[in-house]
Amino acid sequence: MDYHFPEGFIWGSATAALQIEGATREDGRGDSQWDVFCRTHPERIWQQATPDLACDHYHRWAEDVGLMQRFGHTGYRLSIAWPRIIPDGTGAVNPAGIAFYRRLFAALTAAGIEPNVTLYHWDLPQPLAAAGGWESPATLDAFVRYARVCFEAFGDQVKLWATFNEPSWSTLNGYVTALHPPLKHDYKAAVQVAYNLMLAHARTVKLFHSLGSGGRIGIVQNMCPVYPASDSARDAAAATIADAVYNRWFIDPALLGRFPQEALDLYGRHGLLPEMRRQDLDLFTADTVDFIGVNYYFPHYASADATETVFGLNTSGNKDEDCHFSIKGQFKFVKNPKGRYTDWAWEIYPPGLYDLLARAHQYRPGLPIYVTENGIGAQETLTADGTVADDYRIDFVREHLEVIHRAIGEGMNVHGYYMWALMDNFSWLNGYKKRYGFFFIDRDTMQRHPKKSAFWYRDVARRNGFSNPAG
Ligand code: BGP
C-alpha cells in the first residue's frame, strides 16, 4: 500500500452541537446567541434556516453512533452545547444535559470510537451574550466554571478536550466583518475579545491540569496559511501582518505562552491594545496546550493593495461570487489566479495543510497534532439509488491525507484526521444548502444516506491507509 498510516491513527469525522443536535428547546436547554441571531436576522441565513431541528441528532444519537461504527470510524470530534449544560450560562447545572452527553460518550466508547470534545463551538448562552458577551470579564468566569462542570461530569469518559473552536474565525466574523453574532464592526472590541478568548483558554488549561484527571487538553485553530500575493516586499509585509493578527495572535499564546510582537505593535500604533494584566500574562507562560487541533479549508494570499475595507463570504454556492476580506491600509486577501476553487470560492490547496503541519511542528517539535476539520461543501442531491456520487469529496480527502502521510513520514506527530463533517448539517450562514457530510440528510425525513465517500473512507480506515489511485 502506498499510504500506510501509523498504528492507532484516528480515522474520524467532526460536528458541532449547534449544527447537528436540534432540540433547541428541549429538556431545559437555554438559548444560545446563534438561536437568537437566526430568529432575529432570518434574512442573513439561506432560506431563513434555523438550527431548531438541524440533524435531529439529539434524538438520533444512537443511530449516528451506529453509523460511525459501521463505517469504520475510530474517533469523533464533537462539541458540548454550553446552553444544554448551564442553560442561562451562569446558574444551575441542567441534569438532563449532563445525562445526554454521558449516554453519548458511553455509546461512543462502547463502539470503539474515541470522543474528542470541544467545549465551545460558538453557542454562547444568550444571557451572557446580552450582557456583553466575550467583551465582558464575567463571560470568562462563566466559561471557566462551565469547563469545570464538564471536566467533573465527563472526565472519566473523555480524555481529549479542546477549549475553543477557531477563536480567530469567531472573533473576525463577530467583531470585524459583522457576519456572525454579535454583528459588530469594532476593531477595539475585536482585539479585546481576541485577547479574552485566549485568556479564558489559558485559565481553562490551567484548571484542567490542576484537576489531574488525566487526558489532554488543546485548542482548535483555523491556521489558514497566509502567502504573499506576489514577490514584492510590500505584499510580504502585508502577509506578515495578516498572519500575525489572523493566526499568530491565537497560536502563539496557546503554544508558546506569548503574543506576537508584530500584532502588539500594530494594535499599539492604532490605540487598540487590549487591557492586559500582568498576573494574567503570567498565566500564558505558566501553562500551554498538550496538543493542537488544526482546521484547514483553504489558504490566503495577502496583497498590500488594500484601498478599502470590505468583507463578504460567498453564501450563494455560485463559483463566480468571490469572498472579500480587505482592511484599508493593512492587507487584502486576493484570489489565486491559478487556483482550483469550490462552488463557494474556497481554494482547494492540499499543500497548505502540509505547510500548517510543518508550522505547528516548528512551533513545538513533537507536539501532538490532530487535523480536527477538513472537508468540502457542495450542493448535492440523492441519486435514484439513494446515495450521492461525491467523487470530488473522495479526491479532496485523499489529496489531504496524502500530505498528512508525507508530514508523518518527515517526523511530524499527527495523531488523527476528522473529516468535516460526519453528516450534512446547519452550515451557519449557508443554512442547509452547503452539504459537507459523509452522510446525506434528507431534510424531509431526516433519514441518513451514506454517500460514496462514506464507503471509501470506511475502507481506508479499515486498511489504515490507501493505495495511490494512479497506480
Ligand atoms: C469551520 C467551522 C465549522 C464548519 C466549517 C465549514 O470554520 O468550525 O463549524 O461549519 O467551518 O464552514 P461553513 O459551514 O460556513 O461552510
PDB file of N, CA, C and O in Angstrom, residues 300-356:
ATOM      1  N   HIS A 300      -4.784  31.744   2.277  1.00  0.00           N
ATOM      2  CA  HIS A 300      -4.993  33.144   1.893  1.00  0.00           C
ATOM      3  C   HIS A 300      -3.761  33.657   1.161  1.00  0.00           C
ATOM      4  O   HIS A 300      -2.641  33.186   1.409  1.00  0.00           O
ATOM      5  N   TYR A 301      -3.975  34.673   0.321  1.00  0.00           N
ATOM      6  CA  TYR A 301      -2.875  35.373  -0.349  1.00  0.00           C
ATOM      7  C   TYR A 301      -3.048  36.841  -0.022  1.00  0.00           C
ATOM      8  O   TYR A 301      -4.085  37.436  -0.364  1.00  0.00           O
ATOM      9  N   ALA A 302      -2.061  37.422   0.658  1.00  0.00           N
ATOM     10  CA  ALA A 302      -2.219  38.810   1.112  1.00  0.00           C
ATOM     11  C   ALA A 302      -1.556  39.782   0.151  1.00  0.00           C
ATOM     12  O   ALA A 302      -0.403  39.597  -0.263  1.00  0.00           O
ATOM     13  N   SER A 303      -2.306  40.840  -0.181  1.00  0.00           N
ATOM     14  CA  SER A 303      -1.779  41.920  -1.003  1.00  0.00           C
ATOM     15  C   SER A 303      -1.768  43.191  -0.159  1.00  0.00           C
ATOM     16  O   SER A 303      -2.640  43.391   0.696  1.00  0.00           O
ATOM     17  N   ALA A 304      -0.780  44.071  -0.434  1.00  0.00           N
ATOM     18  CA  ALA A 304      -0.709  45.338   0.308  1.00  0.00           C
ATOM     19  C   ALA A 304      -1.674  46.357  -0.290  1.00  0.00           C
ATOM     20  O   ALA A 304      -1.898  47.424   0.269  1.00  0.00           O
ATOM     21  N   ASP A 305      -2.259  46.011  -1.408  1.00  0.00           N
ATOM     22  CA  ASP A 305      -3.104  46.946  -2.142  1.00  0.00           C
ATOM     23  C   ASP A 305      -4.513  46.990  -1.534  1.00  0.00           C
ATOM     24  O   ASP A 305      -5.496  46.634  -2.181  1.00  0.00           O
ATOM     25  N   ALA A 306      -4.580  47.444  -0.283  1.00  0.00           N
ATOM     26  CA  ALA A 306      -5.867  47.431   0.435  1.00  0.00           C
ATOM     27  C   ALA A 306      -6.398  48.855   0.525  1.00  0.00           C
ATOM     28  O   ALA A 306      -6.153  49.574   1.489  1.00  0.00           O
ATOM     29  N   THR A 307      -7.122  49.271  -0.492  1.00  0.00           N
ATOM     30  CA  THR A 307      -7.564  50.670  -0.553  1.00  0.00           C
ATOM     31  C   THR A 307      -8.919  50.882   0.108  1.00  0.00           C
ATOM     32  O   THR A 307      -9.380  52.000   0.246  1.00  0.00           O
ATOM     33  N   GLU A 308      -9.591  49.817   0.463  1.00  0.00           N
ATOM     34  CA  GLU A 308     -10.887  49.967   1.136  1.00  0.00           C
ATOM     35  C   GLU A 308     -11.076  48.824   2.130  1.00  0.00           C
ATOM     36  O   GLU A 308     -10.349  47.834   2.100  1.00  0.00           O
ATOM     37  N   THR A 309     -12.090  48.987   2.992  1.00  0.00           N
ATOM     38  CA  THR A 309     -12.426  47.935   3.945  1.00  0.00           C
ATOM     39  C   THR A 309     -13.691  47.251   3.445  1.00  0.00           C
ATOM     40  O   THR A 309     -14.745  47.884   3.339  1.00  0.00           O
ATOM     41  N   VAL A 310     -13.573  45.998   3.074  1.00  0.00           N
ATOM     42  CA  VAL A 310     -14.721  45.253   2.533  1.00  0.00           C
ATOM     43  C   VAL A 310     -14.665  43.808   3.033  1.00  0.00           C
ATOM     44  O   VAL A 310     -13.586  43.215   3.081  1.00  0.00           O
ATOM     45  N   PHE A 311     -15.819  43.288   3.384  1.00  0.00           N
ATOM     46  CA  PHE A 311     -15.886  41.886   3.801  1.00  0.00           C
ATOM     47  C   PHE A 311     -17.065  41.221   3.118  1.00  0.00           C
ATOM     48  O   PHE A 311     -18.115  41.831   2.975  1.00  0.00           O
ATOM     49  N   GLY A 312     -16.886  39.986   2.755  1.00  0.00           N
ATOM     50  CA  GLY A 312     -18.015  39.250   2.190  1.00  0.00           C
ATOM     51  C   GLY A 312     -17.643  37.794   2.035  1.00  0.00           C
ATOM     52  O   GLY A 312     -16.538  37.477   1.583  1.00  0.00           O
ATOM     53  N   LEU A 313     -18.533  36.923   2.469  1.00  0.00           N
ATOM     54  CA  LEU A 313     -18.322  35.489   2.280  1.00  0.00           C
ATOM     55  C   LEU A 313     -19.242  35.053   1.164  1.00  0.00           C
ATOM     56  O   LEU A 313     -20.352  35.581   1.046  1.00  0.00           O
ATOM     57  N   ASN A 314     -18.795  34.118   0.378  1.00  0.00           N
ATOM     58  CA  ASN A 314     -19.697  33.556  -0.625  1.00  0.00           C
ATOM     59  C   ASN A 314     -20.725  32.693   0.116  1.00  0.00           C
ATOM     60  O   ASN A 314     -20.366  31.732   0.790  1.00  0.00           O
ATOM     61  N   THR A 315     -21.997  33.084   0.017  1.00  0.00           N
ATOM     62  CA  THR A 315     -23.033  32.261   0.650  1.00  0.00           C
ATOM     63  C   THR A 315     -24.024  31.763  -0.402  1.00  0.00           C
ATOM     64  O   THR A 315     -25.081  31.241  -0.068  1.00  0.00           O
ATOM     65  N   SER A 316     -23.661  31.962  -1.681  1.00  0.00           N
ATOM     66  CA  SER A 316     -24.598  31.573  -2.747  1.00  0.00           C
ATOM     67  C   SER A 316     -24.294  30.180  -3.276  1.00  0.00           C
ATOM     68  O   SER A 316     -25.172  29.516  -3.825  1.00  0.00           O
ATOM     69  N   GLY A 317     -23.037  29.755  -3.124  1.00  0.00           N
ATOM     70  CA  GLY A 317     -22.661  28.490  -3.753  1.00  0.00           C
ATOM     71  C   GLY A 317     -22.483  28.662  -5.252  1.00  0.00           C
ATOM     72  O   GLY A 317     -22.486  27.712  -6.012  1.00  0.00           O
ATOM     73  N   ASN A 318     -22.292  29.917  -5.662  1.00  0.00           N
ATOM     74  CA  ASN A 318     -22.051  30.217  -7.066  1.00  0.00           C
ATOM     75  C   ASN A 318     -20.572  30.584  -7.204  1.00  0.00           C
ATOM     76  O   ASN A 318     -20.121  31.585  -6.655  1.00  0.00           O
ATOM     77  N   LYS A 319     -19.859  29.762  -7.951  1.00  0.00           N
ATOM     78  CA  LYS A 319     -18.393  29.884  -8.086  1.00  0.00           C
ATOM     79  C   LYS A 319     -17.917  31.292  -8.444  1.00  0.00           C
ATOM     80  O   LYS A 319     -16.814  31.698  -8.093  1.00  0.00           O
ATOM     81  N   ASP A 320     -18.758  32.032  -9.170  1.00  0.00           N
ATOM     82  CA  ASP A 320     -18.331  33.357  -9.651  1.00  0.00           C
ATOM     83  C   ASP A 320     -18.374  34.418  -8.563  1.00  0.00           C
ATOM     84  O   ASP A 320     -17.852  35.509  -8.738  1.00  0.00           O
ATOM     85  N   GLU A 321     -19.048  34.104  -7.438  1.00  0.00           N
ATOM     86  CA  GLU A 321     -19.108  35.104  -6.370  1.00  0.00           C
ATOM     87  C   GLU A 321     -17.884  34.919  -5.476  1.00  0.00           C
ATOM     88  O   GLU A 321     -17.729  33.901  -4.822  1.00  0.00           O
ATOM     89  N   ASP A 322     -17.027  35.947  -5.465  1.00  0.00           N
ATOM     90  CA  ASP A 322     -15.799  35.827  -4.680  1.00  0.00           C
ATOM     91  C   ASP A 322     -16.041  36.127  -3.207  1.00  0.00           C
ATOM     92  O   ASP A 322     -17.003  36.788  -2.851  1.00  0.00           O
ATOM     93  N   CYS A 323     -15.102  35.656  -2.354  1.00  0.00           N
ATOM     94  CA  CYS A 323     -15.086  36.082  -0.958  1.00  0.00           C
ATOM     95  C   CYS A 323     -14.257  37.377  -0.910  1.00  0.00           C
ATOM     96  O   CYS A 323     -13.362  37.573  -1.728  1.00  0.00           O
ATOM     97  N   HIS A 324     -14.567  38.264   0.025  1.00  0.00           N
ATOM     98  CA  HIS A 324     -13.803  39.514   0.153  1.00  0.00           C
ATOM     99  C   HIS A 324     -13.342  39.694   1.576  1.00  0.00           C
ATOM    100  O   HIS A 324     -14.123  39.505   2.514  1.00  0.00           O
ATOM    101  N   PHE A 325     -12.087  40.075   1.719  1.00  0.00           N
ATOM    102  CA  PHE A 325     -11.587  40.426   3.047  1.00  0.00           C
ATOM    103  C   PHE A 325     -10.474  41.437   2.844  1.00  0.00           C
ATOM    104  O   PHE A 325      -9.386  41.102   2.387  1.00  0.00           O
ATOM    105  N   SER A 326     -10.772  42.680   3.152  1.00  0.00           N
ATOM    106  CA  SER A 326      -9.779  43.730   2.955  1.00  0.00           C
ATOM    107  C   SER A 326      -9.902  44.755   4.074  1.00  0.00           C
ATOM    108  O   SER A 326     -11.005  45.230   4.356  1.00  0.00           O
ATOM    109  N   ILE A 327      -8.792  45.046   4.730  1.00  0.00           N
ATOM    110  CA  ILE A 327      -8.776  46.086   5.765  1.00  0.00           C
ATOM    111  C   ILE A 327      -7.897  47.221   5.252  1.00  0.00           C
ATOM    112  O   ILE A 327      -6.684  47.037   5.035  1.00  0.00           O
ATOM    113  N   LYS A 328      -8.551  48.359   5.022  1.00  0.00           N
ATOM    114  CA  LYS A 328      -7.886  49.505   4.402  1.00  0.00           C
ATOM    115  C   LYS A 328      -6.530  49.809   5.052  1.00  0.00           C
ATOM    116  O   LYS A 328      -6.435  49.932   6.266  1.00  0.00           O
ATOM    117  N   GLY A 329      -5.508  49.909   4.213  1.00  0.00           N
ATOM    118  CA  GLY A 329      -4.183  50.283   4.702  1.00  0.00           C
ATOM    119  C   GLY A 329      -3.403  49.127   5.323  1.00  0.00           C
ATOM    120  O   GLY A 329      -2.227  49.295   5.657  1.00  0.00           O
ATOM    121  N   GLN A 330      -4.030  47.966   5.477  1.00  0.00           N
ATOM    122  CA  GLN A 330      -3.333  46.842   6.118  1.00  0.00           C
ATOM    123  C   GLN A 330      -3.073  45.706   5.121  1.00  0.00           C
ATOM    124  O   GLN A 330      -1.970  45.527   4.669  1.00  0.00           O
ATOM    125  N   PHE A 331      -4.115  44.992   4.781  1.00  0.00           N
ATOM    126  CA  PHE A 331      -3.944  43.886   3.831  1.00  0.00           C
ATOM    127  C   PHE A 331      -5.285  43.540   3.199  1.00  0.00           C
ATOM    128  O   PHE A 331      -6.346  43.842   3.753  1.00  0.00           O
ATOM    129  N   LYS A 332      -5.168  42.909   2.046  1.00  0.00           N
ATOM    130  CA  LYS A 332      -6.365  42.463   1.338  1.00  0.00           C
ATOM    131  C   LYS A 332      -6.100  41.046   0.860  1.00  0.00           C
ATOM    132  O   LYS A 332      -5.021  40.776   0.301  1.00  0.00           O
ATOM    133  N   PHE A 333      -7.033  40.139   1.104  1.00  0.00           N
ATOM    134  CA  PHE A 333      -6.854  38.780   0.599  1.00  0.00           C
ATOM    135  C   PHE A 333      -7.350  38.715  -0.844  1.00  0.00           C
ATOM    136  O   PHE A 333      -8.435  39.215  -1.150  1.00  0.00           O
ATOM    137  N   VAL A 334      -6.520  38.136  -1.707  1.00  0.00           N
ATOM    138  CA  VAL A 334      -6.896  38.059  -3.128  1.00  0.00           C
ATOM    139  C   VAL A 334      -6.929  36.599  -3.577  1.00  0.00           C
ATOM    140  O   VAL A 334      -6.386  35.723  -2.912  1.00  0.00           O
ATOM    141  N   LYS A 335      -7.548  36.391  -4.731  1.00  0.00           N
ATOM    142  CA  LYS A 335      -7.679  35.038  -5.253  1.00  0.00           C
ATOM    143  C   LYS A 335      -6.383  34.572  -5.913  1.00  0.00           C
ATOM    144  O   LYS A 335      -5.627  35.390  -6.437  1.00  0.00           O
ATOM    145  N   ASN A 336      -6.154  33.300  -5.912  1.00  0.00           N
ATOM    146  CA  ASN A 336      -5.027  32.729  -6.641  1.00  0.00           C
ATOM    147  C   ASN A 336      -5.505  32.473  -8.069  1.00  0.00           C
ATOM    148  O   ASN A 336      -6.360  31.604  -8.288  1.00  0.00           O
ATOM    149  N   PRO A 337      -4.961  33.233  -9.041  1.00  0.00           N
ATOM    150  CA  PRO A 337      -5.484  33.079 -10.418  1.00  0.00           C
ATOM    151  C   PRO A 337      -5.333  31.660 -10.944  1.00  0.00           C
ATOM    152  O   PRO A 337      -6.061  31.242 -11.850  1.00  0.00           O
ATOM    153  N   LYS A 338      -4.391  30.915 -10.387  1.00  0.00           N
ATOM    154  CA  LYS A 338      -4.176  29.548 -10.898  1.00  0.00           C
ATOM    155  C   LYS A 338      -4.882  28.508 -10.039  1.00  0.00           C
ATOM    156  O   LYS A 338      -4.735  27.306 -10.257  1.00  0.00           O
ATOM    157  N   GLY A 339      -5.638  28.963  -9.025  1.00  0.00           N
ATOM    158  CA  GLY A 339      -6.189  28.019  -8.051  1.00  0.00           C
ATOM    159  C   GLY A 339      -7.383  27.214  -8.554  1.00  0.00           C
ATOM    160  O   GLY A 339      -8.081  27.613  -9.488  1.00  0.00           O
ATOM    161  N   ARG A 340      -7.597  26.075  -7.896  1.00  0.00           N
ATOM    162  CA  ARG A 340      -8.833  25.287  -8.099  1.00  0.00           C
ATOM    163  C   ARG A 340      -9.785  25.736  -7.013  1.00  0.00           C
ATOM    164  O   ARG A 340      -9.403  25.780  -5.844  1.00  0.00           O
ATOM    165  N   TYR A 341     -11.024  26.010  -7.319  1.00  0.00           N
ATOM    166  CA  TYR A 341     -11.956  26.540  -6.324  1.00  0.00           C
ATOM    167  C   TYR A 341     -13.222  25.691  -6.208  1.00  0.00           C
ATOM    168  O   TYR A 341     -13.674  25.096  -7.189  1.00  0.00           O
ATOM    169  N   THR A 342     -13.789  25.683  -4.976  1.00  0.00           N
ATOM    170  CA  THR A 342     -15.078  25.015  -4.780  1.00  0.00           C
ATOM    171  C   THR A 342     -16.197  25.970  -5.239  1.00  0.00           C
ATOM    172  O   THR A 342     -15.932  27.132  -5.558  1.00  0.00           O
ATOM    173  N   ASP A 343     -17.416  25.516  -5.189  1.00  0.00           N
ATOM    174  CA  ASP A 343     -18.541  26.375  -5.585  1.00  0.00           C
ATOM    175  C   ASP A 343     -18.711  27.555  -4.638  1.00  0.00           C
ATOM    176  O   ASP A 343     -19.425  28.502  -4.940  1.00  0.00           O
ATOM    177  N   TRP A 344     -18.119  27.464  -3.455  1.00  0.00           N
ATOM    178  CA  TRP A 344     -18.209  28.585  -2.510  1.00  0.00           C
ATOM    179  C   TRP A 344     -16.945  29.454  -2.562  1.00  0.00           C
ATOM    180  O   TRP A 344     -16.644  30.192  -1.643  1.00  0.00           O
ATOM    181  N   ALA A 345     -16.186  29.287  -3.646  1.00  0.00           N
ATOM    182  CA  ALA A 345     -14.981  30.095  -3.891  1.00  0.00           C
ATOM    183  C   ALA A 345     -13.908  29.899  -2.821  1.00  0.00           C
ATOM    184  O   ALA A 345     -13.206  30.831  -2.449  1.00  0.00           O
ATOM    185  N   TRP A 346     -13.830  28.693  -2.292  1.00  0.00           N
ATOM    186  CA  TRP A 346     -12.746  28.339  -1.359  1.00  0.00           C
ATOM    187  C   TRP A 346     -11.723  27.537  -2.164  1.00  0.00           C
ATOM    188  O   TRP A 346     -12.078  26.537  -2.805  1.00  0.00           O
ATOM    189  N   GLU A 347     -10.468  27.954  -2.101  1.00  0.00           N
ATOM    190  CA  GLU A 347      -9.466  27.268  -2.917  1.00  0.00           C
ATOM    191  C   GLU A 347      -9.157  25.867  -2.372  1.00  0.00           C
ATOM    192  O   GLU A 347      -9.056  25.661  -1.155  1.00  0.00           O
ATOM    193  N   ILE A 348      -9.011  24.921  -3.266  1.00  0.00           N
ATOM    194  CA  ILE A 348      -8.595  23.565  -2.874  1.00  0.00           C
ATOM    195  C   ILE A 348      -7.082  23.495  -3.047  1.00  0.00           C
ATOM    196  O   ILE A 348      -6.573  23.523  -4.171  1.00  0.00           O
ATOM    197  N   TYR A 349      -6.369  23.445  -1.925  1.00  0.00           N
ATOM    198  CA  TYR A 349      -4.912  23.528  -1.996  1.00  0.00           C
ATOM    199  C   TYR A 349      -4.284  22.663  -0.901  1.00  0.00           C
ATOM    200  O   TYR A 349      -3.896  23.147   0.165  1.00  0.00           O
ATOM    201  N   PRO A 350      -4.183  21.353  -1.126  1.00  0.00           N
ATOM    202  CA  PRO A 350      -3.641  20.454  -0.102  1.00  0.00           C
ATOM    203  C   PRO A 350      -2.254  20.831   0.429  1.00  0.00           C
ATOM    204  O   PRO A 350      -2.003  20.653   1.629  1.00  0.00           O
ATOM    205  N   PRO A 351      -1.332  21.380  -0.399  1.00  0.00           N
ATOM    206  CA  PRO A 351      -0.023  21.721   0.184  1.00  0.00           C
ATOM    207  C   PRO A 351      -0.137  22.708   1.348  1.00  0.00           C
ATOM    208  O   PRO A 351       0.746  22.766   2.213  1.00  0.00           O
ATOM    209  N   GLY A 352      -1.224  23.485   1.386  1.00  0.00           N
ATOM    210  CA  GLY A 352      -1.431  24.412   2.509  1.00  0.00           C
ATOM    211  C   GLY A 352      -1.519  23.665   3.825  1.00  0.00           C
ATOM    212  O   GLY A 352      -1.030  24.141   4.866  1.00  0.00           O
ATOM    213  N   LEU A 353      -2.119  22.483   3.800  1.00  0.00           N
ATOM    214  CA  LEU A 353      -2.220  21.689   5.025  1.00  0.00           C
ATOM    215  C   LEU A 353      -0.831  21.215   5.451  1.00  0.00           C
ATOM    216  O   LEU A 353      -0.484  21.247   6.629  1.00  0.00           O
ATOM    217  N   TYR A 354      -0.046  20.817   4.472  1.00  0.00           N
ATOM    218  CA  TYR A 354       1.333  20.404   4.793  1.00  0.00           C
ATOM    219  C   TYR A 354       2.070  21.567   5.466  1.00  0.00           C
ATOM    220  O   TYR A 354       2.733  21.391   6.497  1.00  0.00           O
ATOM    221  N   ASP A 355       1.921  22.763   4.907  1.00  0.00           N
ATOM    222  CA  ASP A 355       2.623  23.931   5.475  1.00  0.00           C
ATOM    223  C   ASP A 355       2.171  24.186   6.916  1.00  0.00           C
ATOM    224  O   ASP A 355       2.977  24.559   7.767  1.00  0.00           O
ATOM    225  N   LEU A 356       0.893  23.984   7.183  1.00  0.00           N
ATOM    226  CA  LEU A 356       0.389  24.198   8.547  1.00  0.00           C
ATOM    227  C   LEU A 356       0.948  23.178   9.525  1.00  0.00           C
ATOM    228  O   LEU A 356       1.307  23.517  10.649  1.00  0.00           O
TER     229      LEU A 356
END
